[in-house]
Amino acid sequence: MPESHYKIFRPAALCAFTVFLLSCATAPLPDWAKSPSAITRVYPADTYIAQHGQGQTREAAEASAAAAISRYFISEVRSATGILEFERQTNGVTTETQLAATSEILVNSQTELFAVRYAEAWFNKAEKQWETTAYIDRAEAWAIYEPRFQKQAEALRGLYQAAETEGDLFKKALLWGVTNRYAQSADFEAAYSFGQILNSAKMNVVFSVVRSNTASLPQKIDNARRNADVYIDCPVDFESLIVNAFSRALISEGFPVAKTRAGAAAVCTITVDEGMQKRELGIFYYPSLQAVFTGSSGALFTYNASAGSASAVTPDVAKRRAYTALAEQVQKSFSTEFNANAEK
């Protein structure tokens, strides 16, 4: 290139570059940044989920906006599932912390699947930061997410149908409990809430049967248990302490206690191991038991309990203490074990 041509070209190139920089620095204010409510006008809430972000660089601003979208989902999911969890807490025990953690994991994993787009970033001179808006198209996100919840819905319908058609009355009661636990699981509830956030109208239409099924579960469980009377068979007992403990535990769960084995929906066969030891200082017991619940289709649930040690110089006193402690353990743990593990 001739020297004279080079000298003429360089100033022109610098001028063009300067104009380019000036145009970037004086870019007009985007529509979505003109007011606090402008984002909802540019990205209507019924069509988009949009959140604002800012940072020292364009990339930082985009990361901030994407994080804001995740926080939005997490907040909405926790709000919905938190209400459901509060309504169904029993025995003073909830899984609020677990539910919150599960919802956050779910949201973060699901939002990674969606196409998060960004508005053209602009530099806010007053704040000395880049700003942008991240947004998700609800219809597009729904198309990606809907099959995933559909699988969960099909699983619930399968459990519901299995319980509905079961002929063994005691097993039927157990299956309704399994279905209810699945419907109240953190994964299922958080997923349902997630779908509601994306497109509540479609969720209400497509999954109306699922929600109707879950709403009927408490009544289904109550009716099934009322019809599943249990006969308690406990050959080894002391002053009926164990039989009475199981009677109270079953009644509290909604199961009637049958007076005779004939015609009972299930039989609870209890085997007690007294673990009695004679020592110089007295009589020591290390009692434990196993209860096997059997229906017309076979063994359905096994419960185990133990009560540490009990002792006394007098044999009857030691034995009474051992059986009392074992009965108290049944009262404490049967409900939790039954509802957590029956037909698991």
Coordinates of C-alpha atoms in Angstrom, one line a residue:
M1 CA 0.0 0.0 0.0
P2 CA 1.4 3.5 -0.9
E3 CA 2.5 5.6 2.0
S4 CA 0.2 8.5 0.9
H5 CA -2.8 6.2 0.7
Y6 CA -2.1 4.8 4.2
K7 CA -1.9 8.3 5.7
I8 CA -5.3 9.2 4.2
F9 CA -6.9 5.9 5.3
R10 CA -5.8 5.9 9.0
P11 CA -7.6 9.1 10.1
A12 CA -10.8 7.9 8.4
A13 CA -10.6 4.6 10.2
L14 CA -10.1 6.3 13.5
C15 CA -13.0 8.6 12.8
A16 CA -15.3 5.7 12.0
F17 CA -14.2 3.9 15.2
T18 CA -14.9 7.0 17.2
V19 CA -18.4 7.4 15.8
F20 CA -19.0 3.8 16.6
L21 CA -18.0 4.3 20.3
L22 CA -20.1 7.4 20.6
S23 CA -23.1 5.7 19.1
C24 CA -22.8 2.9 21.8
A25 CA -22.4 5.4 24.6
T26 CA -25.4 7.4 23.5
A27 CA -27.7 4.5 22.7
P28 CA -31.3 5.4 23.3
L29 CA -33.0 4.2 26.5
P30 CA -34.7 0.8 25.8
D31 CA -38.5 0.7 26.2
W32 CA -38.3 -1.8 29.0
A33 CA -36.1 0.5 31.1
K34 CA -38.1 3.7 30.8
S35 CA -40.0 3.2 34.1
P36 CA -40.4 0.6 36.9
S37 CA -43.5 -0.8 35.2
A38 CA -42.2 -0.7 31.7
I39 CA -41.0 -4.3 31.7
T40 CA -44.5 -5.6 32.1
R41 CA -45.6 -3.5 29.1
V42 CA -42.9 -4.8 26.8
Y43 CA -43.1 -8.3 28.2
P44 CA -46.7 -8.9 29.3
A45 CA -47.0 -11.2 32.3
D46 CA -49.5 -13.5 30.6
T47 CA -47.0 -14.2 27.8
Y48 CA -43.6 -13.8 29.4
I49 CA -41.7 -14.2 32.7
A50 CA -39.3 -11.3 32.7
Q51 CA -36.8 -10.1 35.3
H52 CA -34.3 -7.2 35.4
G53 CA -30.6 -7.6 36.0
Q54 CA -27.5 -5.3 36.2
G55 CA -23.8 -5.7 36.6
Q56 CA -20.4 -4.2 35.8
T57 CA -20.4 -6.0 32.4
R58 CA -23.0 -7.1 29.9
E59 CA -22.3 -10.7 30.9
A60 CA -22.7 -9.9 34.6
A61 CA -26.0 -8.1 33.9
E62 CA -27.3 -11.2 32.0
A63 CA -26.3 -13.5 34.8
S64 CA -28.0 -11.3 37.3
A65 CA -31.3 -11.3 35.3
A66 CA -31.2 -15.0 34.9
A67 CA -30.7 -15.5 38.6
A68 CA -33.6 -13.2 39.2
I69 CA -35.8 -15.5 37.1
S70 CA -34.7 -18.5 39.1
R71 CA -35.5 -16.7 42.4
Y72 CA -38.9 -15.7 41.0
F73 CA -39.7 -19.4 40.3
I74 CA -38.4 -20.6 43.7
S75 CA -40.4 -17.9 45.5
E76 CA -43.6 -18.8 43.7
V77 CA -43.2 -22.6 44.1
R78 CA -42.3 -22.3 47.8
S79 CA -45.3 -20.0 48.4
A80 CA -47.7 -22.5 46.8
T81 CA -46.2 -25.7 48.3
G82 CA -45.7 -24.0 51.7
I83 CA -49.5 -23.4 51.9
L84 CA -50.2 -27.0 51.1
E85 CA -47.6 -28.2 53.6
F86 CA -49.0 -26.1 56.4
E87 CA -52.5 -27.4 55.8
R88 CA -51.5 -31.0 56.0
Q89 CA -48.9 -31.1 58.8
T90 CA -49.6 -33.8 61.4
N91 CA -48.3 -34.6 64.8
G92 CA -46.6 -31.3 64.8
V93 CA -44.1 -32.5 62.2
T94 CA -43.5 -30.9 58.8
T95 CA -41.0 -31.2 56.1
E96 CA -40.8 -27.5 55.4
T97 CA -37.0 -27.4 55.1
Q98 CA -36.9 -30.5 52.9
L99 CA -39.7 -29.1 50.7
A100 CA -37.9 -25.8 50.2
A101 CA -34.7 -27.5 49.3
T102 CA -36.5 -29.8 46.9
S103 CA -38.4 -26.9 45.2
E104 CA -35.1 -25.0 44.7
I105 CA -33.4 -28.0 43.1
L106 CA -36.4 -28.6 40.9
V107 CA -36.6 -25.0 39.8
N108 CA -32.9 -24.8 39.0
S109 CA -32.8 -28.0 37.1
Q110 CA -36.0 -27.2 35.1
T111 CA -35.1 -23.6 34.2
E112 CA -31.9 -24.7 32.6
L113 CA -34.0 -26.4 30.0
F114 CA -35.8 -23.3 28.9
A115 CA -34.6 -20.8 26.4
V116 CA -33.8 -17.7 28.4
R117 CA -33.4 -14.7 26.2
Y118 CA -32.1 -11.2 26.9
A119 CA -33.0 -7.8 25.8
E120 CA -30.3 -5.6 24.3
A121 CA -28.2 -4.4 27.2
W122 CA -27.6 -0.7 27.8
F123 CA -25.2 1.2 30.0
N124 CA -26.8 3.2 32.7
K125 CA -24.5 6.2 33.2
A126 CA -26.1 7.3 36.4
E127 CA -25.6 3.8 38.0
K128 CA -22.4 3.1 36.1
Q129 CA -23.7 -0.4 35.4
W130 CA -25.0 -2.4 32.5
E131 CA -28.6 -3.4 32.6
T132 CA -30.7 -5.9 30.8
T133 CA -33.9 -8.0 31.0
A134 CA -34.0 -11.8 30.9
Y135 CA -37.3 -13.3 29.7
I136 CA -38.9 -16.7 29.1
D137 CA -41.7 -17.3 26.7
R138 CA -44.4 -19.1 28.7
A139 CA -45.7 -21.1 25.7
E140 CA -42.3 -22.3 24.7
A141 CA -41.4 -23.2 28.3
W142 CA -44.7 -25.1 28.7
A143 CA -44.0 -27.2 25.6
I144 CA -40.7 -28.3 27.1
Y145 CA -42.0 -28.9 30.6
E146 CA -45.5 -30.4 30.1
P147 CA -44.3 -33.9 29.2
R148 CA -42.3 -34.1 32.4
F149 CA -45.2 -33.4 34.6
Q150 CA -47.4 -35.6 32.4
K151 CA -45.2 -38.6 33.6
Q152 CA -45.9 -37.7 37.2
A153 CA -49.6 -37.3 36.5
E154 CA -49.7 -40.7 34.9
A155 CA -47.9 -42.2 37.9
L156 CA -50.5 -40.8 40.3
R157 CA -53.3 -42.0 38.1
G158 CA -51.8 -45.5 38.1
L159 CA -51.6 -45.5 41.9
Y160 CA -55.1 -44.2 42.1
Q161 CA -56.5 -46.9 39.8
A162 CA -54.6 -49.6 41.7
A163 CA -56.2 -48.6 45.0
E164 CA -59.6 -48.2 43.4
T165 CA -59.7 -51.7 42.0
E166 CA -57.9 -53.6 44.9
G167 CA -60.1 -56.3 46.4
D168 CA -58.1 -56.9 49.7
L169 CA -59.8 -54.4 52.0
F170 CA -56.7 -53.8 54.2
K171 CA -54.4 -53.6 51.2
K172 CA -56.8 -51.2 49.6
A173 CA -56.5 -48.9 52.6
L174 CA -52.7 -49.1 52.4
L175 CA -52.7 -48.3 48.7
W176 CA -54.8 -45.2 49.2
G177 CA -52.2 -44.1 51.8
V178 CA -49.4 -44.7 49.2
T179 CA -51.3 -42.7 46.6
N180 CA -51.8 -39.8 49.1
R181 CA -48.1 -39.8 50.1
Y182 CA -47.1 -39.5 46.4
A183 CA -49.6 -36.7 45.9
Q184 CA -48.2 -34.9 48.9
S185 CA -44.5 -35.5 48.1
A186 CA -42.3 -32.5 47.7
D187 CA -41.4 -33.5 44.1
F188 CA -45.0 -33.8 43.0
E189 CA -46.3 -30.6 44.7
A190 CA -43.4 -28.5 43.6
A191 CA -43.7 -29.8 40.0
Y192 CA -47.4 -29.1 40.0
S193 CA -46.8 -25.5 41.3
F194 CA -44.0 -25.1 38.7
G195 CA -46.4 -25.9 35.9
Q196 CA -49.0 -23.6 37.3
I197 CA -46.5 -20.7 37.2
L198 CA -45.7 -21.4 33.6
N199 CA -49.3 -21.7 32.4
S200 CA -52.0 -22.0 35.0
A201 CA -54.8 -22.1 32.4
K202 CA -53.4 -25.2 30.6
M203 CA -52.5 -26.9 33.9
N204 CA -56.1 -26.4 35.1
V205 CA -57.5 -27.9 31.9
V206 CA -55.0 -30.7 31.2
F207 CA -54.6 -31.9 34.8
S208 CA -58.0 -31.2 36.2
V209 CA -58.6 -34.9 36.7
V210 CA -55.3 -35.2 38.6
R211 CA -56.3 -32.4 41.0
S212 CA -59.8 -33.9 41.4
N213 CA -58.2 -37.3 42.3
T214 CA -55.9 -35.8 44.9
A215 CA -58.8 -33.8 46.4
S216 CA -60.8 -37.1 46.9
L217 CA -57.9 -38.9 48.6
P218 CA -58.7 -38.0 52.3
Q219 CA -62.3 -39.3 51.9
K220 CA -61.0 -42.4 50.1
I221 CA -58.5 -43.2 52.8
D222 CA -61.1 -42.6 55.6
N223 CA -63.7 -44.9 53.9
A224 CA -61.1 -47.6 53.2
R225 CA -59.9 -47.7 56.7
R226 CA -63.3 -47.8 58.2
N227 CA -64.0 -51.0 56.2
A228 CA -60.7 -52.7 57.0
D229 CA -61.2 -54.0 60.5
V230 CA -58.2 -55.7 62.1
Y231 CA -58.1 -58.7 64.5
I232 CA -55.2 -58.6 67.0
D233 CA -53.6 -61.9 67.8
C234 CA -51.1 -61.6 70.6
P235 CA -50.5 -65.0 72.3
V236 CA -47.8 -63.6 74.7
D237 CA -48.9 -60.5 76.7
F238 CA -49.1 -59.1 80.2
E239 CA -52.4 -57.7 81.5
S240 CA -53.4 -57.0 77.8
L241 CA -50.9 -54.1 77.7
I242 CA -49.7 -54.9 74.2
V243 CA -53.2 -55.7 72.8
N244 CA -54.6 -52.5 74.2
A245 CA -51.6 -50.5 72.8
F246 CA -52.2 -51.8 69.3
S247 CA -56.0 -51.3 69.7
R248 CA -55.5 -47.6 70.5
A249 CA -52.9 -47.2 67.7
L250 CA -55.1 -48.8 65.1
I251 CA -58.2 -46.9 66.1
S252 CA -56.3 -43.6 66.0
E253 CA -55.4 -44.5 62.4
G254 CA -59.1 -45.1 61.5
F255 CA -59.0 -48.9 61.6
P256 CA -61.7 -50.7 63.6
V257 CA -60.5 -53.5 65.9
A258 CA -62.4 -56.8 65.2
K259 CA -63.6 -58.9 68.2
T260 CA -63.1 -62.2 66.3
R261 CA -60.7 -63.4 63.6
A262 CA -63.6 -64.6 61.4
G263 CA -64.6 -62.0 58.9
A264 CA -61.8 -59.5 59.8
A265 CA -60.2 -57.7 56.8
A266 CA -56.8 -58.3 58.3
V267 CA -55.0 -60.1 61.2
C268 CA -52.3 -58.5 63.2
T269 CA -50.1 -61.3 64.6
I270 CA -47.8 -60.1 67.4
T271 CA -44.8 -62.0 68.5
V272 CA -43.3 -60.7 71.8
D273 CA -39.7 -61.5 72.8
E274 CA -39.4 -60.7 76.5
G275 CA -35.7 -61.0 76.6
M276 CA -35.8 -62.0 80.2
Q277 CA -32.5 -62.5 82.1
K278 CA -32.1 -63.6 85.8
R279 CA -29.2 -62.0 87.5
E280 CA -28.0 -61.6 91.1
L281 CA -29.4 -58.1 91.3
G282 CA -32.8 -59.0 90.1
I283 CA -34.8 -59.8 86.9
F284 CA -33.9 -57.9 83.7
Y285 CA -36.1 -57.7 80.6
Y286 CA -35.1 -56.5 77.1
P287 CA -38.5 -56.6 75.4
S288 CA -39.2 -56.4 71.7
L289 CA -42.0 -57.4 69.4
Q290 CA -42.8 -57.9 65.7
A291 CA -46.3 -57.4 64.4
V292 CA -47.2 -58.8 61.0
F293 CA -50.4 -57.6 59.3
T294 CA -51.9 -60.1 56.9
G295 CA -54.8 -59.6 54.6
S296 CA -56.5 -61.9 52.1
S297 CA -53.6 -61.4 49.7
G298 CA -50.9 -62.2 52.2
A299 CA -48.5 -60.3 54.5
L300 CA -48.8 -56.6 53.8
F301 CA -47.0 -54.7 56.6
T302 CA -44.5 -55.6 59.3
Y303 CA -43.9 -53.4 62.4
N304 CA -41.0 -53.8 64.9
A305 CA -40.6 -52.2 68.3
S306 CA -38.2 -52.5 71.3
A307 CA -38.1 -50.8 74.6
G308 CA -34.6 -51.0 76.0
S309 CA -34.3 -52.7 79.4
A310 CA -36.5 -52.9 82.5
S311 CA -35.6 -54.5 85.8
A312 CA -36.8 -55.1 89.4
V313 CA -36.1 -57.5 92.2
T314 CA -39.7 -58.8 92.1
P315 CA -40.5 -60.8 88.9
D316 CA -44.0 -59.4 88.4
V317 CA -42.8 -55.8 88.8
A318 CA -40.0 -56.3 86.3
K319 CA -42.4 -57.9 83.8
R320 CA -45.0 -55.1 84.2
R321 CA -42.3 -52.5 83.7
A322 CA -41.1 -54.2 80.6
Y323 CA -44.5 -54.6 79.0
T324 CA -45.5 -51.1 79.9
A325 CA -42.4 -49.7 78.3
L326 CA -43.0 -51.8 75.2
A327 CA -46.6 -50.7 75.0
E328 CA -45.6 -47.0 75.3
Q329 CA -43.1 -47.5 72.4
V330 CA -46.0 -48.8 70.3
Q331 CA -48.0 -45.7 71.1
K332 CA -45.1 -43.5 70.2
S333 CA -43.9 -45.1 67.0
F334 CA -46.6 -47.1 65.3
S335 CA -48.4 -44.2 63.5
T336 CA -45.1 -42.9 62.1
E337 CA -43.8 -46.3 61.0
F338 CA -47.2 -47.3 59.5
N339 CA -47.7 -44.1 57.5
A340 CA -44.2 -44.0 56.3
N341 CA -43.6 -47.7 55.4
A342 CA -46.9 -49.5 54.8
E343 CA -46.8 -50.7 51.1
K344 CA -43.8 -48.5 50.5

